[in-house]
Short mmCIF file of C-alpha atoms in Angstrom, two decimals:
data_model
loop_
_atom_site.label_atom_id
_atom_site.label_comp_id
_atom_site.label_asym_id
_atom_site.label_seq_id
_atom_site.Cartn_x
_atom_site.Cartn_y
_atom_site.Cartn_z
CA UNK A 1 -86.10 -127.52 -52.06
CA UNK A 2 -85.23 -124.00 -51.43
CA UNK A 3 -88.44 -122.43 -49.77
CA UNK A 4 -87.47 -123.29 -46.30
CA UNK A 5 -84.53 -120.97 -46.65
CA UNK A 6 -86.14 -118.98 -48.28
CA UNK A 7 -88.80 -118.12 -45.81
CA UNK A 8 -86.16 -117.17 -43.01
CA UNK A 9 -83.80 -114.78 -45.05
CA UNK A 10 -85.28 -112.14 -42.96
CA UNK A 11 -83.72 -113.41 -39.94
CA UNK A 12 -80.15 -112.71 -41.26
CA UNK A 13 -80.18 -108.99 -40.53
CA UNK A 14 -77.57 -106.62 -42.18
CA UNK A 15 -76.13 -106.71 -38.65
CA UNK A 16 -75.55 -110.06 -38.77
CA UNK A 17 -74.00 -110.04 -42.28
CA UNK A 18 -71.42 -107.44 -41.21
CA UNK A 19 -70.26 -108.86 -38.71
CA UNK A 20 -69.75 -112.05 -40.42
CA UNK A 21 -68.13 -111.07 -42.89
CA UNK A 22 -65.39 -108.92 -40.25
CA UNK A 23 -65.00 -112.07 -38.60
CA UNK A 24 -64.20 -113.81 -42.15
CA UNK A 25 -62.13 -111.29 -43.08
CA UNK A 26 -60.18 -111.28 -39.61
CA UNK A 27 -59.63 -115.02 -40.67
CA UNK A 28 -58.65 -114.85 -43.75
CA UNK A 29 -56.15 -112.02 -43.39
CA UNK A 30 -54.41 -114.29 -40.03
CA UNK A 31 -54.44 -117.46 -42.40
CA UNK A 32 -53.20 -115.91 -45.46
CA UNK A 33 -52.91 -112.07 -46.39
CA UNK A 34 -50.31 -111.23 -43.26
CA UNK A 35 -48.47 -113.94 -43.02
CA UNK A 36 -49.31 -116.96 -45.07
CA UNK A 37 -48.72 -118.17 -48.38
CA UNK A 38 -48.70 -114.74 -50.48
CA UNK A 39 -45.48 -112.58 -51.16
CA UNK A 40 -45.88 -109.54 -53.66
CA UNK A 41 -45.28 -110.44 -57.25
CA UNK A 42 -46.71 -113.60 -59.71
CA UNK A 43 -43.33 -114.56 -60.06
CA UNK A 44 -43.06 -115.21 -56.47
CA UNK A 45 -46.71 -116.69 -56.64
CA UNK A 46 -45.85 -118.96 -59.07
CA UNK A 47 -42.69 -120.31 -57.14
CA UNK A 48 -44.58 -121.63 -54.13
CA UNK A 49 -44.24 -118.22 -52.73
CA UNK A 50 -40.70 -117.94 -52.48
CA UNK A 51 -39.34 -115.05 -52.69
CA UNK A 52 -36.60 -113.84 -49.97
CA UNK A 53 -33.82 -114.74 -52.24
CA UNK A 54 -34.88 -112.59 -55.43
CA UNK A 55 -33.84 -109.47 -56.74
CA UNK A 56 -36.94 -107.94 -58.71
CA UNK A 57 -39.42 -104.93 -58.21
CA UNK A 58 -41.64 -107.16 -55.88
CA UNK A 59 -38.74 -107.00 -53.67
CA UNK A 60 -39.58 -103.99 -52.42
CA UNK A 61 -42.38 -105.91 -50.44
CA UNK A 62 -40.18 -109.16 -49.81
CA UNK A 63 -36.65 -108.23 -49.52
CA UNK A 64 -35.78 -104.68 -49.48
CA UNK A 65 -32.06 -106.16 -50.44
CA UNK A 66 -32.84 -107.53 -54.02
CA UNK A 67 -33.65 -103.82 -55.28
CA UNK A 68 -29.81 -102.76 -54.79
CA UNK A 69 -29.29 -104.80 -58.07
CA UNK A 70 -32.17 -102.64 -60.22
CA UNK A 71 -30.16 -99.99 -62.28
CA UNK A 72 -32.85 -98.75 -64.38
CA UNK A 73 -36.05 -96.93 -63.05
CA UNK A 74 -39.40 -99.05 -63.10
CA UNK A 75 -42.37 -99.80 -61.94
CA UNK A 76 -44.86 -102.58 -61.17
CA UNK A 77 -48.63 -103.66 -60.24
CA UNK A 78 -50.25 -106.60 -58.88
CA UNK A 79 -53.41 -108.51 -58.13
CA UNK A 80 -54.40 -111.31 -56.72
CA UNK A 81 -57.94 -112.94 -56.13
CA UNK A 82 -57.68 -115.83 -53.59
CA UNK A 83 -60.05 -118.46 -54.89
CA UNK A 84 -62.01 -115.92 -56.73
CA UNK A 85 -63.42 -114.45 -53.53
CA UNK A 86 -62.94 -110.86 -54.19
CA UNK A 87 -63.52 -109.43 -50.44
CA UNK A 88 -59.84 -111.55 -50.06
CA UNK A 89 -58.66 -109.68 -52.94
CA UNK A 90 -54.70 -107.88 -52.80
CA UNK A 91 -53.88 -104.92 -55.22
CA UNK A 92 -49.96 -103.30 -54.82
CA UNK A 93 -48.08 -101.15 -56.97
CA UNK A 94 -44.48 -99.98 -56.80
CA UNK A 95 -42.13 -97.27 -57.82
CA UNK A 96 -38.03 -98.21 -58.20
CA UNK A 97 -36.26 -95.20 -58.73
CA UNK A 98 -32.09 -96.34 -58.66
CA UNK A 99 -29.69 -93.54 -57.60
CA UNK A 100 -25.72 -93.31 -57.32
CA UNK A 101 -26.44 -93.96 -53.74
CA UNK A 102 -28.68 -96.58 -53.81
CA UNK A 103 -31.94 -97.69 -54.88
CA UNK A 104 -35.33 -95.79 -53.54
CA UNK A 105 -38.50 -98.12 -53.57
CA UNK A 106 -42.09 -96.39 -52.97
CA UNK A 107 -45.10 -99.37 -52.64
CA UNK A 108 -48.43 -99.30 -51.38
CA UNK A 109 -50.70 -102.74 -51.00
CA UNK A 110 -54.16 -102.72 -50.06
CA UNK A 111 -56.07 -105.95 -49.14
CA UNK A 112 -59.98 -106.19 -48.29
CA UNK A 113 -63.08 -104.79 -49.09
CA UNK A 114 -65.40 -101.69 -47.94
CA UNK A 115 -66.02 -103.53 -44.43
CA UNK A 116 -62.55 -104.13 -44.21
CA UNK A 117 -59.16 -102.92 -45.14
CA UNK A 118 -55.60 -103.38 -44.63
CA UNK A 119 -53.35 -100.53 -46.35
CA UNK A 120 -49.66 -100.74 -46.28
CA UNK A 121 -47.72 -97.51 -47.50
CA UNK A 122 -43.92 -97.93 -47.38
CA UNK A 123 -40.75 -96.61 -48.00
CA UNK A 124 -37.41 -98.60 -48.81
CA UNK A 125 -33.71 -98.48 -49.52
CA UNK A 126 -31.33 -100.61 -50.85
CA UNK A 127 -27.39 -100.26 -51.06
CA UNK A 128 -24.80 -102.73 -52.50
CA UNK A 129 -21.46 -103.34 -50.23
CA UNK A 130 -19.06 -104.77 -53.24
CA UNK A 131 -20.67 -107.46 -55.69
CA UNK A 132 -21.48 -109.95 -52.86
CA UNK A 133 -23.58 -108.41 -50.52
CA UNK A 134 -26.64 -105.17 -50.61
CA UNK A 135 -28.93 -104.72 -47.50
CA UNK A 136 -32.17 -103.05 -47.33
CA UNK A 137 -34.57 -101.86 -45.27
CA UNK A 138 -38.11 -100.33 -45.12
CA UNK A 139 -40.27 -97.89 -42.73
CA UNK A 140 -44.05 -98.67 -42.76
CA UNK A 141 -47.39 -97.64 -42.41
CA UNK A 142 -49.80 -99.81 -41.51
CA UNK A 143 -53.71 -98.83 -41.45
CA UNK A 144 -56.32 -101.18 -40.98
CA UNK A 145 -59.86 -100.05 -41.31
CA UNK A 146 -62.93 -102.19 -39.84
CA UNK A 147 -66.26 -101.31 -40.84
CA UNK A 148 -67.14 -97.57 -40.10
CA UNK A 149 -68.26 -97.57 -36.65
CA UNK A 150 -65.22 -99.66 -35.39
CA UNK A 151 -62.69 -97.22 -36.65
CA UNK A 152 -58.78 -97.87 -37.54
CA UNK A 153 -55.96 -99.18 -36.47
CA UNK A 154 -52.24 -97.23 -37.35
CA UNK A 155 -48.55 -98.09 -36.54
CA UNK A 156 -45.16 -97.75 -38.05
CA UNK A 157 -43.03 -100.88 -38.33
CA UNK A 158 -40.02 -101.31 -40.09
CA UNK A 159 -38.18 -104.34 -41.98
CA UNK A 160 -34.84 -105.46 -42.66
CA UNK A 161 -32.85 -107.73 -45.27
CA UNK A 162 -30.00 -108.49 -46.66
CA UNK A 163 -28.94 -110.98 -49.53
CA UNK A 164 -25.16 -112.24 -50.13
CA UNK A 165 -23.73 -114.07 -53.24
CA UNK A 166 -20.91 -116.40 -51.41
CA UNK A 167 -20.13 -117.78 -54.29
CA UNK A 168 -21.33 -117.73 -58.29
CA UNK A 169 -25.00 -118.47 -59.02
CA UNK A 170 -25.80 -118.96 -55.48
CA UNK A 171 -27.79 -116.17 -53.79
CA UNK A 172 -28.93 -116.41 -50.12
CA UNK A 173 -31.59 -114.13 -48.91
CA UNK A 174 -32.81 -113.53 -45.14
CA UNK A 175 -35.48 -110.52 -44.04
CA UNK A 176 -37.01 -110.28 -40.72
CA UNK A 177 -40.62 -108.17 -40.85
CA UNK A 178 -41.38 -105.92 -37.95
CA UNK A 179 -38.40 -106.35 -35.61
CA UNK A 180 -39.54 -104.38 -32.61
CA UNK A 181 -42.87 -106.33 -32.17
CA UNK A 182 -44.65 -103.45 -32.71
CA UNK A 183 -48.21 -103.56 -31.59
CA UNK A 184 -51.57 -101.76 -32.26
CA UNK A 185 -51.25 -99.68 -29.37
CA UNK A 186 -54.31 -97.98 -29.64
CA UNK A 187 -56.73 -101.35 -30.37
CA UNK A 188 -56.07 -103.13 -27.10
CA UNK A 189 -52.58 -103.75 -28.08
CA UNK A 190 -52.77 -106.58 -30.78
CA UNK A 191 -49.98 -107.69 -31.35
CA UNK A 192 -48.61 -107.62 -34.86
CA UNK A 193 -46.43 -110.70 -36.38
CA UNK A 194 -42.99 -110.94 -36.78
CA UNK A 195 -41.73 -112.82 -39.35
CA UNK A 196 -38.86 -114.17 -40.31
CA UNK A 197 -37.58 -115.42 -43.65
CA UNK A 198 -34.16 -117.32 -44.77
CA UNK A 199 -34.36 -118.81 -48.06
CA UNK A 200 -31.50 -119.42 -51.16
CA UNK A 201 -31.82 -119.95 -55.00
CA UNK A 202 -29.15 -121.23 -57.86
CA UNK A 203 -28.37 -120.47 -61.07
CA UNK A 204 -28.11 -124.02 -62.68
CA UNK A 205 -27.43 -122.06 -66.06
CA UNK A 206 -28.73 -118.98 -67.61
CA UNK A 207 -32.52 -120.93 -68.26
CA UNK A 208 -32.92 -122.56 -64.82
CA UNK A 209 -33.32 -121.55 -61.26
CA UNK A 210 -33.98 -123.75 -58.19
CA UNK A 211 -34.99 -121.97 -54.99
CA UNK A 212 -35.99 -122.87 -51.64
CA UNK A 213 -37.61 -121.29 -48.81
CA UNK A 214 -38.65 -120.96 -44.81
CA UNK A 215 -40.53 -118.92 -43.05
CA UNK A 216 -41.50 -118.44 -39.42
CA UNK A 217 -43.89 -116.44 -37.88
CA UNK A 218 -42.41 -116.25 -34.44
CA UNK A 219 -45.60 -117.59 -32.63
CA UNK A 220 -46.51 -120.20 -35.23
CA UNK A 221 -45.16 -123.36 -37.21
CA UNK A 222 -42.93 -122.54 -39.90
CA UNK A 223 -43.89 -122.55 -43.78
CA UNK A 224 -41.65 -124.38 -46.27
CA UNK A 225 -41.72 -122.96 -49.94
CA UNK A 226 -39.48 -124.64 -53.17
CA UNK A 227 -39.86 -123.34 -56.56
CA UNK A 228 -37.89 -123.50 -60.85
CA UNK A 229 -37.93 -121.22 -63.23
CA UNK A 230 -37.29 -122.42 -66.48
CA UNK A 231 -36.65 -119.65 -69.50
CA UNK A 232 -36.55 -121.66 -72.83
CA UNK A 233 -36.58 -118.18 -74.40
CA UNK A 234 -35.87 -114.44 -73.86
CA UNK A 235 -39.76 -113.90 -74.28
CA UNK A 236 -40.85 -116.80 -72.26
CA UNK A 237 -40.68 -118.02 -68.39
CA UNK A 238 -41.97 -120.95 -66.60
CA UNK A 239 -42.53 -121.64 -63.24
CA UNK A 240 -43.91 -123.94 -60.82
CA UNK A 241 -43.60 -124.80 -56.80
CA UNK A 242 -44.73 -126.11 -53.87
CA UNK A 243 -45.79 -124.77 -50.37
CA UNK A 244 -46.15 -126.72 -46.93
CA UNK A 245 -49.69 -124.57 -46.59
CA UNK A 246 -52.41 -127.61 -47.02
CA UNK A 247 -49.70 -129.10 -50.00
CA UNK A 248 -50.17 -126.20 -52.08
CA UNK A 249 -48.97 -126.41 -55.58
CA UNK A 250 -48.44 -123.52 -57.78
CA UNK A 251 -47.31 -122.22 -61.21
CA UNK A 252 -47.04 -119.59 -63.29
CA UNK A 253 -45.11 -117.92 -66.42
CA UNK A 254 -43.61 -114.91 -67.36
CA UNK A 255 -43.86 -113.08 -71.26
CA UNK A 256 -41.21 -110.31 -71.57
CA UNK A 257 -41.72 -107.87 -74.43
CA UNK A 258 -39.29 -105.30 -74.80
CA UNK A 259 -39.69 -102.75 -72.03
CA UNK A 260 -43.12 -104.73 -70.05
CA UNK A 261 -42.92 -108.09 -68.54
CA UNK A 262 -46.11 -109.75 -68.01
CA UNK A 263 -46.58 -112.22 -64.73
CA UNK A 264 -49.46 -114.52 -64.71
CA UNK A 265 -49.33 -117.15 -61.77
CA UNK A 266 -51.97 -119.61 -60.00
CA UNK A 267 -51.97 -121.73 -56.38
CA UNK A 268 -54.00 -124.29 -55.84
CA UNK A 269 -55.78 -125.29 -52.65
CA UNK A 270 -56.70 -129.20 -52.92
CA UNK A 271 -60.25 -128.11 -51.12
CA UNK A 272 -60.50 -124.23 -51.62
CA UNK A 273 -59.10 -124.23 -55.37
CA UNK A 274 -57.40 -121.63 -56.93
CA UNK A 275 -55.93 -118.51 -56.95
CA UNK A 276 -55.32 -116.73 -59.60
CA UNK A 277 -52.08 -113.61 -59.62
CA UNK A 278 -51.12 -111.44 -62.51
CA UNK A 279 -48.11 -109.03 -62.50
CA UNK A 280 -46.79 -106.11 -65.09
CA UNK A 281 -43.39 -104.86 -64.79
CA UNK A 282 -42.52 -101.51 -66.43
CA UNK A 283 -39.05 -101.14 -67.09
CA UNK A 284 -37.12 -98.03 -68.78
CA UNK A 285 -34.90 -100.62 -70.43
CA UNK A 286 -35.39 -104.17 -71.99
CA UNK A 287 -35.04 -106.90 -69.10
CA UNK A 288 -34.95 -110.41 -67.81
CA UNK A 289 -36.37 -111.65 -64.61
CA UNK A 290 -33.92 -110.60 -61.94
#
């Protein structure tokens, strides 16, 4: 059954194999690393990939606004394995240091393998105006690495948010990423997205949170994202959402012990599968989720 294919292996060259797999990876980071379903963060994950709206550590990735509400230094890391194909693989971490001034986020993602990497290295800041409203923004590096003898690709972007509380429990988020249409200047000028995200969540009570979600890369359709959150206790979180992407459903839940909270989230893909996300959150005090 398996000697025809067998017997012309050595036509597939290692040529051929690299540059199928750059072409696969150019794909896959257009359809879903950049700008597709993924924020930072299993909680996000597991809320159909909402996230604009939030006030956590991931938010230094999301919404540079949600950190002005961290008052305690902490730090997080994440990973996430897109239906266990590990070339698709993103790893982040962050540093939240919170001063009188405002709070200070460091965070560095990497997505890819040896053939091909994306590296993000940035630097945020976050201020409150009163109890209603903090803004935030961030200055980027971006490196993307193809193979060895195609070189890399470097720019600086920023990004900008800002979440307001109008009223109690309600919390409305927007962040536009890379503003100035920055573009790889020295790779032929390709054009990197801009993306745009408005999104809200309530407070139903202390246990439950409803959010919802859009975003729009300026040249394509827009993605629709809806999550809840339900905390029955102080130690445990559920979640569970929905994203326009092919239907995709997700969940998740959160275990908070003392000083560490512990993310572990899923998608799933109704032809692909899923995706597996896990999350820890160090914290120099004892916390909830936001």
């Amino acid at each position: 059954m398996y000697s025809s294919s067998i017997k012309h292996d050595h036509i597939i060259t290692p040529y051929f194999t690299y540059l199928l797999a750059i072409v696969v990876a150019f794909a896959s980071t257009k359809a879903y690393s950049n700008d597709g379903f993924e924020p930072l963060g299993a909680r996000s994950s597991g809320l159909g990939g909402a996230s604009v709206s939030l006030s956590d550590e991931w938010s230094a990735g999301n919404n540079q606004a949600g950190l002005a509400s961290l008052t305690k230094l902490s730090a997080a890391v994440f990973y996430s394995n897109p239906y266990f194909i590990n070339t698709l693989s993103t790893t982040a971490g962050t540093l939240l240091l919170p001063t009188k001034h405002g709070t200070i986020g460091l965070l560095i993602t990497n997505f890819g393998y040896k053939l091909y990497h994306e590296n993000k290295y940035a630097l945020s800041f976050s201020k409150s105006f009163g109890n209603n409203l903090s803004i935030g923004l961030s200055f980027d590096y971006l490196n993307t690495r193809i193979a060895d003898s195609y070189g890399n690709k470097n720019n600086f972007i920023g990004e900008l948010g800002v979440i307001s509380k109008p009223v109690k429990n309600l919390s409305i988020g927007a962040h536009i990423y890379n503003p100035t249409l920055a573009s790889f200047k020295n790779y032929n000028s390709e054009k990197l997205p801009t993306i745009i995200k408005i999104g809200a969540h309530y407070n139903f009570s202390e246990k439950l949170l409803v959010i919802i979600e859009t975003e729009k890369d300026i040249d394509k359709p827009a993605i629709y994202k809806s999550g809840i959150e339900y905390q029955p206790s102080d130690l445990l979180t559920l979640r569970m959402g929905l994203n326009s992407i092919a239907l995709l459903s997700s969940f998740g839940i959160g275990i908070n012990i003392n000083h560490l909270t512990i993310n572990i989230s899923s998608h799933h893909h109704p032809t692909l599968g899923f995706s597996p996300q896990i999350g820890l959150i160090f914290s120099s005090s004892s916390k909830g989720n936001e």
